[in-house]
Structure formats: structure tokens, C-alpha cells
PDB file of C-alpha atoms in Angstrom:
ATOM      1  CA  UNK A   1      13.579-165.927 -60.985  1.00 56.00           C
ATOM      2  CA  UNK A   2      16.865-167.248 -62.508  1.00 83.00           C
ATOM      3  CA  UNK A   3      18.040-169.000 -59.871  1.00 93.00           C
ATOM      4  CA  UNK A   4      21.924-170.677 -59.688  1.00 96.00           C
ATOM      5  CA  UNK A   5      23.112-171.926 -62.828  1.00 96.00           C
ATOM      6  CA  UNK A   6      26.687-174.711 -63.029  1.00 97.00           C
ATOM      7  CA  UNK A   7      28.358-175.810 -65.989  1.00 97.00           C
ATOM      8  CA  UNK A   8      28.731-177.978 -67.793  1.00 97.00           C
ATOM      9  CA  UNK A   9      25.568-180.215 -66.045  1.00 96.00           C
ATOM     10  CA  UNK A  10      28.648-183.785 -66.961  1.00 97.00           C
ATOM     11  CA  UNK A  11      32.591-183.781 -67.100  1.00 98.00           C
ATOM     12  CA  UNK A  12      34.231-186.982 -68.441  1.00 98.00           C
ATOM     13  CA  UNK A  13      38.514-186.676 -67.546  1.00 98.00           C
ATOM     14  CA  UNK A  14      40.645-188.956 -68.321  1.00 97.00           C
ATOM     15  CA  UNK A  15      43.357-189.134 -64.658  1.00 97.00           C
ATOM     16  CA  UNK A  16      45.602-186.206 -65.260  1.00 97.00           C
ATOM     17  CA  UNK A  17      44.096-184.028 -67.068  1.00 98.00           C
ATOM     18  CA  UNK A  18      42.841-180.103 -65.347  1.00 98.00           C
ATOM     19  CA  UNK A  19      38.951-179.453 -65.587  1.00 98.00           C
ATOM     20  CA  UNK A  20      37.610-176.597 -64.394  1.00 98.00           C
ATOM     21  CA  UNK A  21      33.875-176.100 -63.176  1.00 98.00           C
ATOM     22  CA  UNK A  22      32.073-172.720 -63.400  1.00 98.00           C
ATOM     23  CA  UNK A  23      29.328-171.171 -61.218  1.00 98.00           C
ATOM     24  CA  UNK A  24      26.720-168.610 -61.625  1.00 98.00           C
ATOM     25  CA  UNK A  25      24.941-167.113 -58.453  1.00 97.00           C
ATOM     26  CA  UNK A  26      22.079-165.922 -58.216  1.00 96.00           C
ATOM     27  CA  UNK A  27      22.421-161.950 -58.801  1.00 94.00           C
ATOM     28  CA  UNK A  28      23.850-160.170 -56.063  1.00 92.00           C
ATOM     29  CA  UNK A  29      23.728-162.254 -53.818  1.00 95.00           C
ATOM     30  CA  UNK A  30      27.130-162.019 -51.657  1.00 94.00           C
ATOM     31  CA  UNK A  31      28.751-165.493 -50.822  1.00 94.00           C
ATOM     32  CA  UNK A  32      28.878-168.725 -52.619  1.00 96.00           C
ATOM     33  CA  UNK A  33      29.582-171.827 -51.363  1.00 97.00           C
ATOM     34  CA  UNK A  34      31.113-175.038 -53.149  1.00 98.00           C
ATOM     35  CA  UNK A  35      30.176-178.639 -51.704  1.00 98.00           C
ATOM     36  CA  UNK A  36      31.041-182.105 -53.193  1.00 98.00           C
ATOM     37  CA  UNK A  37      28.993-184.813 -53.277  1.00 96.00           C
ATOM     38  CA  UNK A  38      30.093-188.032 -53.171  1.00 94.00           C
ATOM     39  CA  UNK A  39      28.229-190.893 -54.797  1.00 91.00           C
ATOM     40  CA  UNK A  40      25.625-192.056 -51.592  1.00 88.00           C
ATOM     41  CA  UNK A  41      26.292-189.212 -49.696  1.00 91.00           C
ATOM     42  CA  UNK A  42      25.085-185.629 -48.028  1.00 94.00           C
ATOM     43  CA  UNK A  43      27.279-182.665 -49.498  1.00 96.00           C
ATOM     44  CA  UNK A  44      30.213-181.412 -47.925  1.00 97.00           C
ATOM     45  CA  UNK A  45      32.058-177.954 -48.006  1.00 97.00           C
ATOM     46  CA  UNK A  46      34.472-177.326 -49.915  1.00 98.00           C
ATOM     47  CA  UNK A  47      35.402-173.442 -49.335  1.00 97.00           C
ATOM     48  CA  UNK A  48      33.338-170.153 -49.096  1.00 95.00           C
ATOM     49  CA  UNK A  49      34.208-166.853 -51.098  1.00 96.00           C
ATOM     50  CA  UNK A  50      32.275-163.457 -49.710  1.00 94.00           C
ATOM     51  CA  UNK A  51      32.145-161.540 -52.345  1.00 95.00           C
ATOM     52  CA  UNK A  52      35.934-161.313 -53.779  1.00 96.00           C
ATOM     53  CA  UNK A  53      37.254-162.544 -50.957  1.00 95.00           C
ATOM     54  CA  UNK A  54      38.277-166.615 -49.818  1.00 96.00           C
ATOM     55  CA  UNK A  55      36.840-166.830 -46.454  1.00 93.00           C
ATOM     56  CA  UNK A  56      37.405-170.455 -45.573  1.00 93.00           C
ATOM     57  CA  UNK A  57      39.203-173.485 -48.251  1.00 94.00           C
ATOM     58  CA  UNK A  58      39.189-175.499 -45.012  1.00 94.00           C
ATOM     59  CA  UNK A  59      37.092-178.661 -47.238  1.00 96.00           C
ATOM     60  CA  UNK A  60      39.699-178.402 -50.181  1.00 97.00           C
ATOM     61  CA  UNK A  61      40.610-181.878 -50.226  1.00 95.00           C
ATOM     62  CA  UNK A  62      44.073-181.326 -51.573  1.00 95.00           C
ATOM     63  CA  UNK A  63      46.501-178.795 -53.356  1.00 96.00           C
ATOM     64  CA  UNK A  64      45.317-179.879 -56.496  1.00 97.00           C
ATOM     65  CA  UNK A  65      42.280-177.898 -55.880  1.00 98.00           C
ATOM     66  CA  UNK A  66      41.408-174.634 -56.378  1.00 97.00           C
ATOM     67  CA  UNK A  67      38.643-172.254 -56.602  1.00 98.00           C
ATOM     68  CA  UNK A  68      38.283-167.957 -57.369  1.00 97.00           C
ATOM     69  CA  UNK A  69      35.388-166.014 -57.310  1.00 97.00           C
ATOM     70  CA  UNK A  70      37.542-162.590 -58.918  1.00 96.00           C
ATOM     71  CA  UNK A  71      34.805-160.310 -59.453  1.00 94.00           C
ATOM     72  CA  UNK A  72      32.305-161.096 -56.564  1.00 92.00           C
ATOM     73  CA  UNK A  73      29.619-163.323 -59.085  1.00 95.00           C
ATOM     74  CA  UNK A  74      31.156-165.824 -60.853  1.00 98.00           C
ATOM     75  CA  UNK A  75      32.712-168.702 -59.224  1.00 98.00           C
ATOM     76  CA  UNK A  76      35.225-171.467 -60.873  1.00 98.00           C
ATOM     77  CA  UNK A  77      36.434-174.476 -59.105  1.00 98.00           C
ATOM     78  CA  UNK A  78      39.910-175.872 -60.605  1.00 98.00           C
ATOM     79  CA  UNK A  79      40.631-178.812 -59.954  1.00 98.00           C
ATOM     80  CA  UNK A  80      44.603-179.829 -61.510  1.00 98.00           C
ATOM     81  CA  UNK A  81      45.586-183.603 -62.462  1.00 98.00           C
ATOM     82  CA  UNK A  82      42.322-185.523 -61.663  1.00 98.00           C
ATOM     83  CA  UNK A  83      42.157-188.488 -59.961  1.00 97.00           C
ATOM     84  CA  UNK A  84      39.830-191.466 -59.602  1.00 97.00           C
ATOM     85  CA  UNK A  85      38.704-190.409 -56.175  1.00 96.00           C
ATOM     86  CA  UNK A  86      38.127-186.731 -57.374  1.00 97.00           C
ATOM     87  CA  UNK A  87      34.621-188.107 -59.387  1.00 97.00           C
ATOM     88  CA  UNK A  88      31.486-186.970 -57.618  1.00 97.00           C
ATOM     89  CA  UNK A  89      28.944-183.757 -58.178  1.00 96.00           C
ATOM     90  CA  UNK A  90      30.120-180.573 -57.624  1.00 98.00           C
ATOM     91  CA  UNK A  91      27.003-178.354 -56.189  1.00 97.00           C
ATOM     92  CA  UNK A  92      27.467-174.628 -55.665  1.00 97.00           C
ATOM     93  CA  UNK A  93      25.543-172.624 -53.958  1.00 97.00           C
ATOM     94  CA  UNK A  94      24.702-169.235 -52.678  1.00 96.00           C
ATOM     95  CA  UNK A  95      23.130-166.854 -49.919  1.00 94.00           C
ATOM     96  CA  UNK A  96      21.380-163.399 -50.004  1.00 92.00           C
ATOM     97  CA  UNK A  97      24.122-161.869 -47.251  1.00 82.00           C
ATOM     98  CA  UNK A  98      26.354-163.057 -44.676  1.00 75.00           C
ATOM     99  CA  UNK A  99      24.520-164.993 -41.770  1.00 73.00           C
ATOM    100  CA  UNK A 100      23.649-167.988 -39.843  1.00 71.00           C
ATOM    101  CA  UNK A 101      20.092-167.320 -40.797  1.00 84.00           C
ATOM    102  CA  UNK A 102      20.228-166.695 -44.422  1.00 89.00           C
ATOM    103  CA  UNK A 103      19.196-169.861 -47.020  1.00 93.00           C
ATOM    104  CA  UNK A 104      21.577-171.518 -49.000  1.00 95.00           C
ATOM    105  CA  UNK A 105      20.106-171.983 -53.003  1.00 96.00           C
ATOM    106  CA  UNK A 106      21.987-174.348 -54.141  1.00 96.00           C
ATOM    107  CA  UNK A 107      22.207-175.114 -58.449  1.00 96.00           C
ATOM    108  CA  UNK A 108      21.901-178.415 -60.690  1.00 95.00           C
ATOM    109  CA  UNK A 109      25.641-179.590 -59.806  1.00 95.00           C
ATOM    110  CA  UNK A 110      28.848-180.838 -62.013  1.00 97.00           C
ATOM    111  CA  UNK A 111      28.712-184.773 -62.360  1.00 96.00           C
ATOM    112  CA  UNK A 112      32.567-185.362 -62.836  1.00 98.00           C
ATOM    113  CA  UNK A 113      33.213-188.775 -63.878  1.00 98.00           C
ATOM    114  CA  UNK A 114      37.645-189.342 -63.539  1.00 97.00           C
ATOM    115  CA  UNK A 115      38.110-192.523 -65.884  1.00 96.00           C
TER     116      UNK A 115
ATOM    117  CA  UNK B   1      31.639-180.468 -33.644  1.00 80.00           C
ATOM    118  CA  UNK B   2      28.520-179.470 -34.590  1.00 88.00           C
ATOM    119  CA  UNK B   3      26.966-182.733 -36.842  1.00 93.00           C
ATOM    120  CA  UNK B   4      22.981-184.110 -37.855  1.00 96.00           C
ATOM    121  CA  UNK B   5      21.896-187.752 -37.836  1.00 97.00           C
ATOM    122  CA  UNK B   6      19.229-189.203 -39.737  1.00 97.00           C
ATOM    123  CA  UNK B   7      19.215-192.671 -38.655  1.00 96.00           C
ATOM    124  CA  UNK B   8      16.725-194.359 -41.195  1.00 97.00           C
ATOM    125  CA  UNK B   9      18.446-194.437 -44.518  1.00 96.00           C
ATOM    126  CA  UNK B  10      15.083-195.446 -46.857  1.00 97.00           C
ATOM    127  CA  UNK B  11      11.539-194.339 -45.323  1.00 98.00           C
ATOM    128  CA  UNK B  12       8.584-196.410 -46.994  1.00 98.00           C
ATOM    129  CA  UNK B  13       4.902-195.145 -47.014  1.00 98.00           C
ATOM    130  CA  UNK B  14       1.597-195.714 -48.787  1.00 98.00           C
ATOM    131  CA  UNK B  15       0.094-193.033 -50.832  1.00 98.00           C
ATOM    132  CA  UNK B  16      -2.016-190.688 -48.617  1.00 97.00           C
ATOM    133  CA  UNK B  17      -0.649-191.583 -45.478  1.00 98.00           C
ATOM    134  CA  UNK B  18       1.965-188.898 -43.105  1.00 98.00           C
ATOM    135  CA  UNK B  19       4.806-189.327 -43.441  1.00 97.00           C
ATOM    136  CA  UNK B  20       7.472-188.446 -41.188  1.00 98.00           C
ATOM    137  CA  UNK B  21      11.858-188.036 -42.067  1.00 98.00           C
ATOM    138  CA  UNK B  22      14.039-188.137 -38.728  1.00 98.00           C
ATOM    139  CA  UNK B  23      16.743-185.994 -38.310  1.00 98.00           C
ATOM    140  CA  UNK B  24      18.771-185.104 -34.737  1.00 97.00           C
ATOM    141  CA  UNK B  25      21.569-182.617 -33.477  1.00 96.00           C
ATOM    142  CA  UNK B  26      24.510-181.859 -31.938  1.00 94.00           C
ATOM    143  CA  UNK B  27      25.737-178.323 -31.407  1.00 89.00           C
ATOM    144  CA  UNK B  28      26.717-176.407 -28.829  1.00 85.00           C
ATOM    145  CA  UNK B  29      24.662-173.084 -28.670  1.00 83.00           C
ATOM    146  CA  UNK B  30      21.643-172.564 -30.751  1.00 85.00           C
ATOM    147  CA  UNK B  31      20.759-174.320 -33.432  1.00 90.00           C
ATOM    148  CA  UNK B  32      19.910-173.410 -37.424  1.00 93.00           C
ATOM    149  CA  UNK B  33      18.448-176.404 -38.841  1.00 95.00           C
ATOM    150  CA  UNK B  34      17.438-176.784 -42.273  1.00 97.00           C
ATOM    151  CA  UNK B  35      15.687-179.387 -44.724  1.00 98.00           C
ATOM    152  CA  UNK B  36      16.625-179.780 -48.260  1.00 98.00           C
ATOM    153  CA  UNK B  37      15.291-182.613 -51.413  1.00 97.00           C
ATOM    154  CA  UNK B  38      16.417-183.783 -53.860  1.00 95.00           C
ATOM    155  CA  UNK B  39      15.343-185.155 -57.187  1.00 92.00           C
ATOM    156  CA  UNK B  40      17.549-187.012 -59.290  1.00 85.00           C
ATOM    157  CA  UNK B  41      20.316-185.342 -61.329  1.00 77.00           C
ATOM    158  CA  UNK B  42      19.170-181.985 -59.204  1.00 80.00           C
ATOM    159  CA  UNK B  43      20.011-179.662 -57.057  1.00 84.00           C
ATOM    160  CA  UNK B  44      18.773-179.385 -53.323  1.00 93.00           C
ATOM    161  CA  UNK B  45      15.946-177.468 -53.307  1.00 95.00           C
ATOM    162  CA  UNK B  46      15.483-175.604 -50.214  1.00 96.00           C
ATOM    163  CA  UNK B  47      12.013-177.187 -47.910  1.00 97.00           C
ATOM    164  CA  UNK B  48      12.324-175.041 -44.756  1.00 97.00           C
ATOM    165  CA  UNK B  49      14.074-173.305 -42.188  1.00 95.00           C
ATOM    166  CA  UNK B  50      14.264-173.468 -37.753  1.00 95.00           C
ATOM    167  CA  UNK B  51      16.180-170.197 -37.324  1.00 91.00           C
ATOM    168  CA  UNK B  52      13.817-169.404 -33.734  1.00 85.00           C
ATOM    169  CA  UNK B  53      10.910-168.875 -32.380  1.00 85.00           C
ATOM    170  CA  UNK B  54       7.702-171.478 -33.052  1.00 88.00           C
ATOM    171  CA  UNK B  55       8.966-175.237 -33.314  1.00 92.00           C
ATOM    172  CA  UNK B  56       6.794-175.917 -35.952  1.00 95.00           C
ATOM    173  CA  UNK B  57       8.257-174.802 -39.177  1.00 96.00           C
ATOM    174  CA  UNK B  58       5.696-174.536 -42.082  1.00 96.00           C
ATOM    175  CA  UNK B  59       7.906-175.227 -45.415  1.00 95.00           C
ATOM    176  CA  UNK B  60       6.971-175.916 -48.894  1.00 92.00           C
ATOM    177  CA  UNK B  61       5.053-178.430 -51.034  1.00 93.00           C
ATOM    178  CA  UNK B  62       3.017-178.748 -47.745  1.00 95.00           C
ATOM    179  CA  UNK B  63       6.004-180.374 -45.980  1.00 97.00           C
ATOM    180  CA  UNK B  64       6.699-178.331 -41.808  1.00 97.00           C
ATOM    181  CA  UNK B  65       9.579-179.564 -38.865  1.00 97.00           C
ATOM    182  CA  UNK B  66       9.063-179.803 -35.688  1.00 96.00           C
ATOM    183  CA  UNK B  67      11.885-178.011 -34.174  1.00 95.00           C
ATOM    184  CA  UNK B  68      12.269-180.627 -30.308  1.00 95.00           C
ATOM    185  CA  UNK B  69      15.411-178.887 -28.223  1.00 93.00           C
ATOM    186  CA  UNK B  70      14.538-181.991 -25.549  1.00 93.00           C
ATOM    187  CA  UNK B  71      15.369-184.548 -27.732  1.00 95.00           C
ATOM    188  CA  UNK B  72      17.563-182.513 -30.391  1.00 95.00           C
ATOM    189  CA  UNK B  73      15.748-183.781 -33.291  1.00 97.00           C
ATOM    190  CA  UNK B  74      14.075-181.503 -36.453  1.00 97.00           C
ATOM    191  CA  UNK B  75      11.756-183.843 -38.142  1.00 98.00           C
ATOM    192  CA  UNK B  76      10.445-183.260 -40.868  1.00 98.00           C
ATOM    193  CA  UNK B  77       6.970-184.441 -40.985  1.00 98.00           C
ATOM    194  CA  UNK B  78       4.100-183.785 -44.469  1.00 98.00           C
ATOM    195  CA  UNK B  79       0.102-185.326 -43.336  1.00 97.00           C
ATOM    196  CA  UNK B  80      -0.307-187.269 -46.376  1.00 97.00           C
ATOM    197  CA  UNK B  81       2.093-188.356 -48.606  1.00 97.00           C
ATOM    198  CA  UNK B  82       2.348-188.085 -52.454  1.00 97.00           C
ATOM    199  CA  UNK B  83       4.508-190.257 -54.647  1.00 96.00           C
ATOM    200  CA  UNK B  84       5.764-187.349 -56.210  1.00 95.00           C
ATOM    201  CA  UNK B  85       7.590-186.440 -52.694  1.00 96.00           C
ATOM    202  CA  UNK B  86       9.650-189.869 -53.351  1.00 97.00           C
ATOM    203  CA  UNK B  87      13.868-188.221 -53.564  1.00 97.00           C
ATOM    204  CA  UNK B  88      16.284-187.706 -51.382  1.00 97.00           C
ATOM    205  CA  UNK B  89      15.897-186.022 -48.157  1.00 98.00           C
ATOM    206  CA  UNK B  90      19.021-183.435 -46.391  1.00 98.00           C
ATOM    207  CA  UNK B  91      19.108-182.301 -42.700  1.00 98.00           C
ATOM    208  CA  UNK B  92      21.938-179.769 -42.366  1.00 97.00           C
ATOM    209  CA  UNK B  93      22.640-177.588 -39.562  1.00 95.00           C
ATOM    210  CA  UNK B  94      24.752-174.278 -39.802  1.00 92.00           C
ATOM    211  CA  UNK B  95      27.889-174.081 -38.420  1.00 87.00           C
ATOM    212  CA  UNK B  96      28.265-171.583 -35.902  1.00 77.00           C
ATOM    213  CA  UNK B  97      31.365-170.074 -36.470  1.00 78.00           C
ATOM    214  CA  UNK B  98      31.215-169.805 -40.154  1.00 80.00           C
ATOM    215  CA  UNK B  99      28.701-170.401 -42.997  1.00 85.00           C
ATOM    216  CA  UNK B 100      28.907-173.371 -43.861  1.00 92.00           C
ATOM    217  CA  UNK B 101      26.432-176.000 -43.958  1.00 95.00           C
ATOM    218  CA  UNK B 102      26.992-179.525 -42.321  1.00 95.00           C
ATOM    219  CA  UNK B 103      24.589-182.554 -43.645  1.00 97.00           C
ATOM    220  CA  UNK B 104      23.354-185.665 -42.383  1.00 96.00           C
ATOM    221  CA  UNK B 105      23.404-188.550 -44.734  1.00 96.00           C
ATOM    222  CA  UNK B 106      19.940-188.108 -46.105  1.00 97.00           C
ATOM    223  CA  UNK B 107      17.454-189.966 -46.009  1.00 98.00           C
ATOM    224  CA  UNK B 108      15.058-191.872 -49.478  1.00 97.00           C
ATOM    225  CA  UNK B 109      11.765-191.295 -48.890  1.00 97.00           C
ATOM    226  CA  UNK B 110       9.627-193.956 -51.237  1.00 97.00           C
ATOM    227  CA  UNK B 111       5.680-192.842 -51.686  1.00 97.00           C
ATOM    228  CA  UNK B 112       4.159-196.040 -53.351  1.00 97.00           C
ATOM    229  CA  UNK B 113       0.531-195.444 -55.053  1.00 95.00           C
TER     230      UNK B 113
END
């Protein structure tokens, strides 16, 4: 079956530009997560949705980062006025329901390079 | 605060030999532990998880992991390594207050022919 998909796979932005990263979770998955993976590091949590509700955004590094999931399916992570330190791989994951035992399935990621 | 540690940046092993990738955890309460693998330019692929029950967990591609409560460890193992197992491996723990995963820094496994 179809897994989590993300687009674009690669994005080059000039410093100061706005970018939008898209995530299509596995169909029917209730929970959706965004993580940021810097070069040579493990993924770090950004934000979490249960259906359309954003339940935790404690990992968003600044108010330039904004995420939404208006219909409880596709999600968009937006970064305004990009900075060089935003360069990273942005990973999206989904899980069937909200439970600590559920497996999160990851997409291929979007590699963002800010010049 | 909950955390996991992967003490080895890189593990080298010859093809056909057993492999172990180490992970230790620090949590309050019952730990939910996960292993993921990442190939170049790919996302994370789920290998296995420990929730409760048998301390030896079997996962994908012949991998298994042993949960040891007294040593607070969750080491990943495989009896016979393949060159194609060469990748970056991440251990993670589920945060008890939210559903987010807390990852280790990763261990690069290199299997030599």
C-alpha cells in the first residue's frame, strides 16, 4: 500500500524566502508528526496533529515556522523568511491512532537548503 | 526527561558475522522503544519495537532486539550481517506525556564484504 509521501523532495531557497513543505500521510491515519533532521543528527520533534487539531507545537524553533492540517489529512509545514540555519531534512510521519504503542511511519523527507 | 543514548558513532563488522548496535534509555515509567534504519536520501524505515512482554523482539530483515530492564538497554542485533545492512540506525523512545519520538544520535553500521 501507499506509504507517507512528501513533496518536494528537494528545495533550494534564498535566505528570506518563504517555503511550503507538503506531507500526505497514510490514508486513515489519525496522527501526523513533523520532525527536523539536521546533518549528522537524529530527528527532532517539531509538531503533532491529531486529525486537524494541532496538539503540540513545542518543537517549532521560532514563530517563522507554522504547520497546518485543515482537513485532517494532508499537512503543510511553512517556513517564513528562511534562514541558513533552517537547512535540514524535514520528515513527516503518521500513525494509525493516538497511542504510545503505535508505530510511526515516515516519509522520504524534504531536504531544504537555504542559501 | 526521557532520552536514549547510542554510544557508538560507527560499528564495523564483516559480512556473515553477528552485529550489535547499542542503545540505552532513560525514562520514568514503562518504556516504549523503537529501532529505525535510514538509507541514504531515504526516510526512516521501521524495524521493530518493544512495548511489553517478551524481552526479545523480532523485527524486519532478520533484525531482533533485546530489552534489558536492569541495564536499561535495548540493543539491536542480527546473527549474520549483510553488506546491504550498511546504513544509519536510530534508537528512539516514545515520550510518555505526548506521542512524539525522542531519537538517539544514530549509529552508522558498515558491513564489509
